[in-house]
PDB file of N, CA and C in Angstrom:
ATOM      1  N   MET A   1       0.920  -1.143   0.031  1.00  0.00           N
ATOM      2  CA  MET A   1      -0.038   0.086   0.094  1.00  0.00           C
ATOM      3  C   MET A   1       0.811   1.217  -0.052  1.00  0.00           C
ATOM      4  N   PRO A   2       0.615   2.230  -0.901  1.00  0.00           N
ATOM      5  CA  PRO A   2       1.375   3.345  -0.996  1.00  0.00           C
ATOM      6  C   PRO A   2       1.273   4.233   0.120  1.00  0.00           C
ATOM      7  N   LEU A   3       2.372   5.129   0.606  1.00  0.00           N
ATOM      8  CA  LEU A   3       2.299   6.000   1.694  1.00  0.00           C
ATOM      9  C   LEU A   3       1.417   7.206   1.387  1.00  0.00           C
ATOM     10  N   THR A   4       0.536   7.705   2.275  1.00  0.00           N
ATOM     11  CA  THR A   4      -0.031   8.960   2.170  1.00  0.00           C
ATOM     12  C   THR A   4       0.915  10.108   2.193  1.00  0.00           C
ATOM     13  N   PRO A   5       0.519  11.346   1.499  1.00  0.00           N
ATOM     14  CA  PRO A   5       1.286  12.375   1.554  1.00  0.00           C
ATOM     15  C   PRO A   5       1.732  12.804   3.098  1.00  0.00           C
ATOM     16  N   SER A   6       0.956  12.599   3.983  1.00  0.00           N
ATOM     17  CA  SER A   6       1.108  12.758   5.464  1.00  0.00           C
ATOM     18  C   SER A   6       2.219  11.950   6.021  1.00  0.00           C
ATOM     19  N   GLN A   7       2.092  10.776   5.442  1.00  0.00           N
ATOM     20  CA  GLN A   7       3.067   9.717   6.131  1.00  0.00           C
ATOM     21  C   GLN A   7       4.432  10.038   5.542  1.00  0.00           C
ATOM     22  N   LYS A   8       4.488  10.429   3.964  1.00  0.00           N
ATOM     23  CA  LYS A   8       5.742  10.773   3.599  1.00  0.00           C
ATOM     24  C   LYS A   8       6.355  11.792   4.135  1.00  0.00           C
ATOM     25  N   GLN A   9       5.461  13.052   4.581  1.00  0.00           N
ATOM     26  CA  GLN A   9       5.967  14.119   5.270  1.00  0.00           C
ATOM     27  C   GLN A   9       6.637  13.785   6.672  1.00  0.00           C
ATOM     28  N   ALA A  10       5.935  12.799   7.319  1.00  0.00           N
ATOM     29  CA  ALA A  10       6.241  12.451   8.513  1.00  0.00           C
ATOM     30  C   ALA A  10       7.652  11.695   8.481  1.00  0.00           C
ATOM     31  N   LEU A  11       7.935  10.789   7.559  1.00  0.00           N
ATOM     32  CA  LEU A  11       9.188  10.204   7.293  1.00  0.00           C
ATOM     33  C   LEU A  11      10.327  11.104   6.993  1.00  0.00           C
ATOM     34  N   ALA A  12       9.864  12.129   6.217  1.00  0.00           N
ATOM     35  CA  ALA A  12      10.996  13.149   5.786  1.00  0.00           C
ATOM     36  C   ALA A  12      11.435  13.912   7.002  1.00  0.00           C
ATOM     37  N   ASP A  13      10.341  14.359   7.766  1.00  0.00           N
ATOM     38  CA  ASP A  13      10.737  14.996   8.982  1.00  0.00           C
ATOM     39  C   ASP A  13      11.511  14.226   9.861  1.00  0.00           C
ATOM     40  N   GLU A  14      11.325  12.989  10.194  1.00  0.00           N
ATOM     41  CA  GLU A  14      12.100  12.139  10.949  1.00  0.00           C
ATOM     42  C   GLU A  14      13.530  12.094  10.522  1.00  0.00           C
ATOM     43  N   LEU A  15      13.702  11.895   9.148  1.00  0.00           N
ATOM     44  CA  LEU A  15      14.917  11.633   8.534  1.00  0.00           C
ATOM     45  C   LEU A  15      15.841  12.983   8.664  1.00  0.00           C
ATOM     46  N   ILE A  16      15.189  14.043   8.623  1.00  0.00           N
ATOM     47  CA  ILE A  16      16.010  15.529   8.728  1.00  0.00           C
ATOM     48  C   ILE A  16      16.391  15.437  10.230  1.00  0.00           C
ATOM     49  N   ASP A  17      15.425  15.179  11.121  1.00  0.00           N
ATOM     50  CA  ASP A  17      15.849  15.106  12.692  1.00  0.00           C
ATOM     51  C   ASP A  17      16.912  14.205  12.910  1.00  0.00           C
ATOM     52  N   VAL A  18      17.059  13.101  12.354  1.00  0.00           N
ATOM     53  CA  VAL A  18      17.990  12.163  12.526  1.00  0.00           C
ATOM     54  C   VAL A  18      19.343  12.785  11.970  1.00  0.00           C
ATOM     55  N   MET A  19      19.456  13.302  10.840  1.00  0.00           N
ATOM     56  CA  MET A  19      20.490  13.725  10.096  1.00  0.00           C
ATOM     57  C   MET A  19      21.086  14.769  10.826  1.00  0.00           C
ATOM     58  N   GLU A  20      20.213  15.807  11.544  1.00  0.00           N
ATOM     59  CA  GLU A  20      20.580  16.988  12.105  1.00  0.00           C
ATOM     60  C   GLU A  20      21.224  16.492  13.698  1.00  0.00           C
ATOM     61  N   ARG A  21      20.695  15.490  14.172  1.00  0.00           N
ATOM     62  CA  ARG A  21      21.375  15.067  15.357  1.00  0.00           C
ATOM     63  C   ARG A  21      22.836  14.347  14.988  1.00  0.00           C
ATOM     64  N   PHE A  22      22.816  13.657  13.907  1.00  0.00           N
ATOM     65  CA  PHE A  22      24.096  12.953  13.621  1.00  0.00           C
ATOM     66  C   PHE A  22      25.055  14.085  13.270  1.00  0.00           C
ATOM     67  N   GLN A  23      24.752  15.130  12.479  1.00  0.00           N
ATOM     68  CA  GLN A  23      25.596  16.259  12.090  1.00  0.00           C
ATOM     69  C   GLN A  23      26.207  16.928  13.375  1.00  0.00           C
ATOM     70  N   HIS A  24      25.376  17.158  14.350  1.00  0.00           N
ATOM     71  CA  HIS A  24      25.580  17.647  15.607  1.00  0.00           C
ATOM     72  C   HIS A  24      26.643  16.777  16.386  1.00  0.00           C
ATOM     73  N   TYR A  25      26.583  15.496  16.294  1.00  0.00           N
ATOM     74  CA  TYR A  25      27.344  14.500  16.832  1.00  0.00           C
ATOM     75  C   TYR A  25      28.762  14.572  16.098  1.00  0.00           C
ATOM     76  N   VAL A  26      28.673  14.599  14.853  1.00  0.00           N
ATOM     77  CA  VAL A  26      29.983  14.641  13.985  1.00  0.00           C
ATOM     78  C   VAL A  26      30.693  15.800  14.195  1.00  0.00           C
ATOM     79  N   ASP A  27      29.999  16.917  14.315  1.00  0.00           N
ATOM     80  CA  ASP A  27      30.691  18.199  14.564  1.00  0.00           C
ATOM     81  C   ASP A  27      31.609  18.284  15.880  1.00  0.00           C
ATOM     82  N   HIS A  28      31.249  17.359  16.881  1.00  0.00           N
ATOM     83  CA  HIS A  28      31.900  17.535  18.034  1.00  0.00           C
ATOM     84  C   HIS A  28      32.799  16.134  18.178  1.00  0.00           C
ATOM     85  N   HIS A  29      33.179  15.384  17.066  1.00  0.00           N
ATOM     86  CA  HIS A  29      34.030  14.249  17.162  1.00  0.00           C
ATOM     87  C   HIS A  29      34.859  14.436  15.977  1.00  0.00           C
ATOM     88  N   PRO A  30      36.163  13.809  16.098  1.00  0.00           N
ATOM     89  CA  PRO A  30      37.160  14.169  15.064  1.00  0.00           C
ATOM     90  C   PRO A  30      37.155  13.023  13.875  1.00  0.00           C
ATOM     91  N   ASP A  31      36.263  11.932  14.253  1.00  0.00           N
ATOM     92  CA  ASP A  31      36.275  10.824  13.298  1.00  0.00           C
ATOM     93  C   ASP A  31      35.544  11.243  11.984  1.00  0.00           C
ATOM     94  N   HIS A  32      35.845  10.667  10.757  1.00  0.00           N
ATOM     95  CA  HIS A  32      35.321  10.811   9.649  1.00  0.00           C
ATOM     96  C   HIS A  32      34.166   9.574   9.458  1.00  0.00           C
ATOM     97  N   TYR A  33      33.128  10.077   8.762  1.00  0.00           N
ATOM     98  CA  TYR A  33      31.891   9.106   8.475  1.00  0.00           C
ATOM     99  C   TYR A  33      31.570   8.956   7.132  1.00  0.00           C
ATOM    100  N   GLU A  34      31.133   7.888   6.938  1.00  0.00           N
ATOM    101  CA  GLU A  34      30.510   7.545   5.515  1.00  0.00           C
ATOM    102  C   GLU A  34      29.159   6.983   5.608  1.00  0.00           C
ATOM    103  N   ALA A  35      28.304   7.384   4.495  1.00  0.00           N
ATOM    104  CA  ALA A  35      27.022   6.699   4.503  1.00  0.00           C
ATOM    105  C   ALA A  35      27.169   5.508   3.301  1.00  0.00           C
ATOM    106  N   LEU A  36      26.499   4.391   3.953  1.00  0.00           N
ATOM    107  CA  LEU A  36      26.292   3.201   2.781  1.00  0.00           C
ATOM    108  C   LEU A  36      24.957   3.262   2.796  1.00  0.00           C
ATOM    109  N   ILE A  37      24.311   3.265   1.363  1.00  0.00           N
ATOM    110  CA  ILE A  37      23.023   3.373   1.327  1.00  0.00           C
ATOM    111  C   ILE A  37      22.691   2.164   0.382  1.00  0.00           C
ATOM    112  N   THR A  38      21.650   1.274   0.782  1.00  0.00           N
ATOM    113  CA  THR A  38      21.148   0.313   0.005  1.00  0.00           C
ATOM    114  C   THR A  38      19.697   0.236  -0.198  1.00  0.00           C
ATOM    115  N   GLN A  39      19.034  -0.240  -1.174  1.00  0.00           N
ATOM    116  CA  GLN A  39      17.726  -0.274  -1.393  1.00  0.00           C
ATOM    117  C   GLN A  39      17.419  -1.730  -1.512  1.00  0.00           C
ATOM    118  N   PRO A  40      16.905  -2.585  -0.442  1.00  0.00           N
ATOM    119  CA  PRO A  40      16.766  -3.880  -0.631  1.00  0.00           C
ATOM    120  C   PRO A  40      15.489  -4.303  -1.491  1.00  0.00           C
ATOM    121  N   SER A  41      14.424  -3.418  -1.417  1.00  0.00           N
ATOM    122  CA  SER A  41      13.278  -3.456  -2.201  1.00  0.00           C
ATOM    123  C   SER A  41      12.857  -2.172  -2.535  1.00  0.00           C
ATOM    124  N   PRO A  42      11.825  -1.885  -3.421  1.00  0.00           N
ATOM    125  CA  PRO A  42      11.290  -0.692  -3.920  1.00  0.00           C
ATOM    126  C   PRO A  42      10.770   0.178  -2.870  1.00  0.00           C
ATOM    127  N   GLY A  43      10.324  -0.451  -1.700  1.00  0.00           N
ATOM    128  CA  GLY A  43       9.696   0.341  -0.532  1.00  0.00           C
ATOM    129  C   GLY A  43      10.603   0.598   0.581  1.00  0.00           C
ATOM    130  N   HIS A  44      11.720   0.071   0.272  1.00  0.00           N
ATOM    131  CA  HIS A  44      12.768   0.290   1.474  1.00  0.00           C
ATOM    132  C   HIS A  44      14.013   0.831   1.233  1.00  0.00           C
ATOM    133  N   LEU A  45      14.600   1.675   2.028  1.00  0.00           N
ATOM    134  CA  LEU A  45      15.938   2.298   1.820  1.00  0.00           C
ATOM    135  C   LEU A  45      16.537   2.291   3.096  1.00  0.00           C
ATOM    136  N   ILE A  46      17.694   1.759   3.168  1.00  0.00           N
ATOM    137  CA  ILE A  46      18.600   1.600   4.327  1.00  0.00           C
ATOM    138  C   ILE A  46      19.874   2.450   4.116  1.00  0.00           C
ATOM    139  N   ILE A  47      20.097   3.308   5.240  1.00  0.00           N
ATOM    140  CA  ILE A  47      21.228   4.302   5.248  1.00  0.00           C
ATOM    141  C   ILE A  47      21.986   4.018   6.500  1.00  0.00           C
ATOM    142  N   LYS A  48      23.114   3.454   6.240  1.00  0.00           N
ATOM    143  CA  LYS A  48      24.088   3.099   7.395  1.00  0.00           C
ATOM    144  C   LYS A  48      25.130   4.158   7.559  1.00  0.00           C
ATOM    145  N   LEU A  49      25.329   4.948   8.651  1.00  0.00           N
ATOM    146  CA  LEU A  49      26.245   5.787   8.801  1.00  0.00           C
ATOM    147  C   LEU A  49      27.206   5.151   9.686  1.00  0.00           C
ATOM    148  N   GLN A  50      28.631   5.082   9.424  1.00  0.00           N
ATOM    149  CA  GLN A  50      29.843   4.608  10.080  1.00  0.00           C
ATOM    150  C   GLN A  50      30.940   5.395  10.086  1.00  0.00           C
ATOM    151  N   PRO A  51      31.857   5.162  10.955  1.00  0.00           N
ATOM    152  CA  PRO A  51      33.217   5.918  10.868  1.00  0.00           C
ATOM    153  C   PRO A  51      33.944   5.181   9.747  1.00  0.00           C
ATOM    154  N   THR A  52      34.814   6.059   9.041  1.00  0.00           N
ATOM    155  CA  THR A  52      35.746   5.539   8.181  1.00  0.00           C
ATOM    156  C   THR A  52      37.008   5.444   8.867  1.00  0.00           C
ATOM    157  N   TYR A  53      37.853   4.598   8.525  1.00  0.00           N
ATOM    158  CA  TYR A  53      39.085   4.488   9.017  1.00  0.00           C
ATOM    159  C   TYR A  53      40.275   4.409   7.849  1.00  0.00           C
ATOM    160  N   PRO A  54      41.202   5.230   8.074  1.00  0.00           N
ATOM    161  CA  PRO A  54      42.257   5.249   7.093  1.00  0.00           C
ATOM    162  C   PRO A  54      42.813   3.955   6.678  1.00  0.00           C
ATOM    163  N   SER A  55      43.050   3.571   5.631  1.00  0.00           N
ATOM    164  CA  SER A  55      43.688   2.257   5.128  1.00  0.00           C
ATOM    165  C   SER A  55      45.039   2.322   5.694  1.00  0.00           C
ATOM    166  N   GLU A  56      45.374   1.058   6.008  1.00  0.00           N
ATOM    167  CA  GLU A  56      46.872   0.970   6.592  1.00  0.00           C
ATOM    168  C   GLU A  56      47.687   0.603   5.391  1.00  0.00           C
ATOM    169  N   GLU A  57      48.822   1.176   5.246  1.00  0.00           N
ATOM    170  CA  GLU A  57      49.755   0.967   4.103  1.00  0.00           C
ATOM    171  C   GLU A  57      51.188   0.480   4.658  1.00  0.00           C
TER     172      GLU A  57
END
């Protein structure tokens, strides 16, 4: 069943809130982060934020 416009807006608002809180956290920590984004099915999007580590040479 497709999402209603109000459900889509609620999801967008929640994503914005999560990203703002994450940005605040990142601003106060020296680590670098990357986003891994996958879409396991048309109705699902997974965004995984994780620290990046320099490659050892």
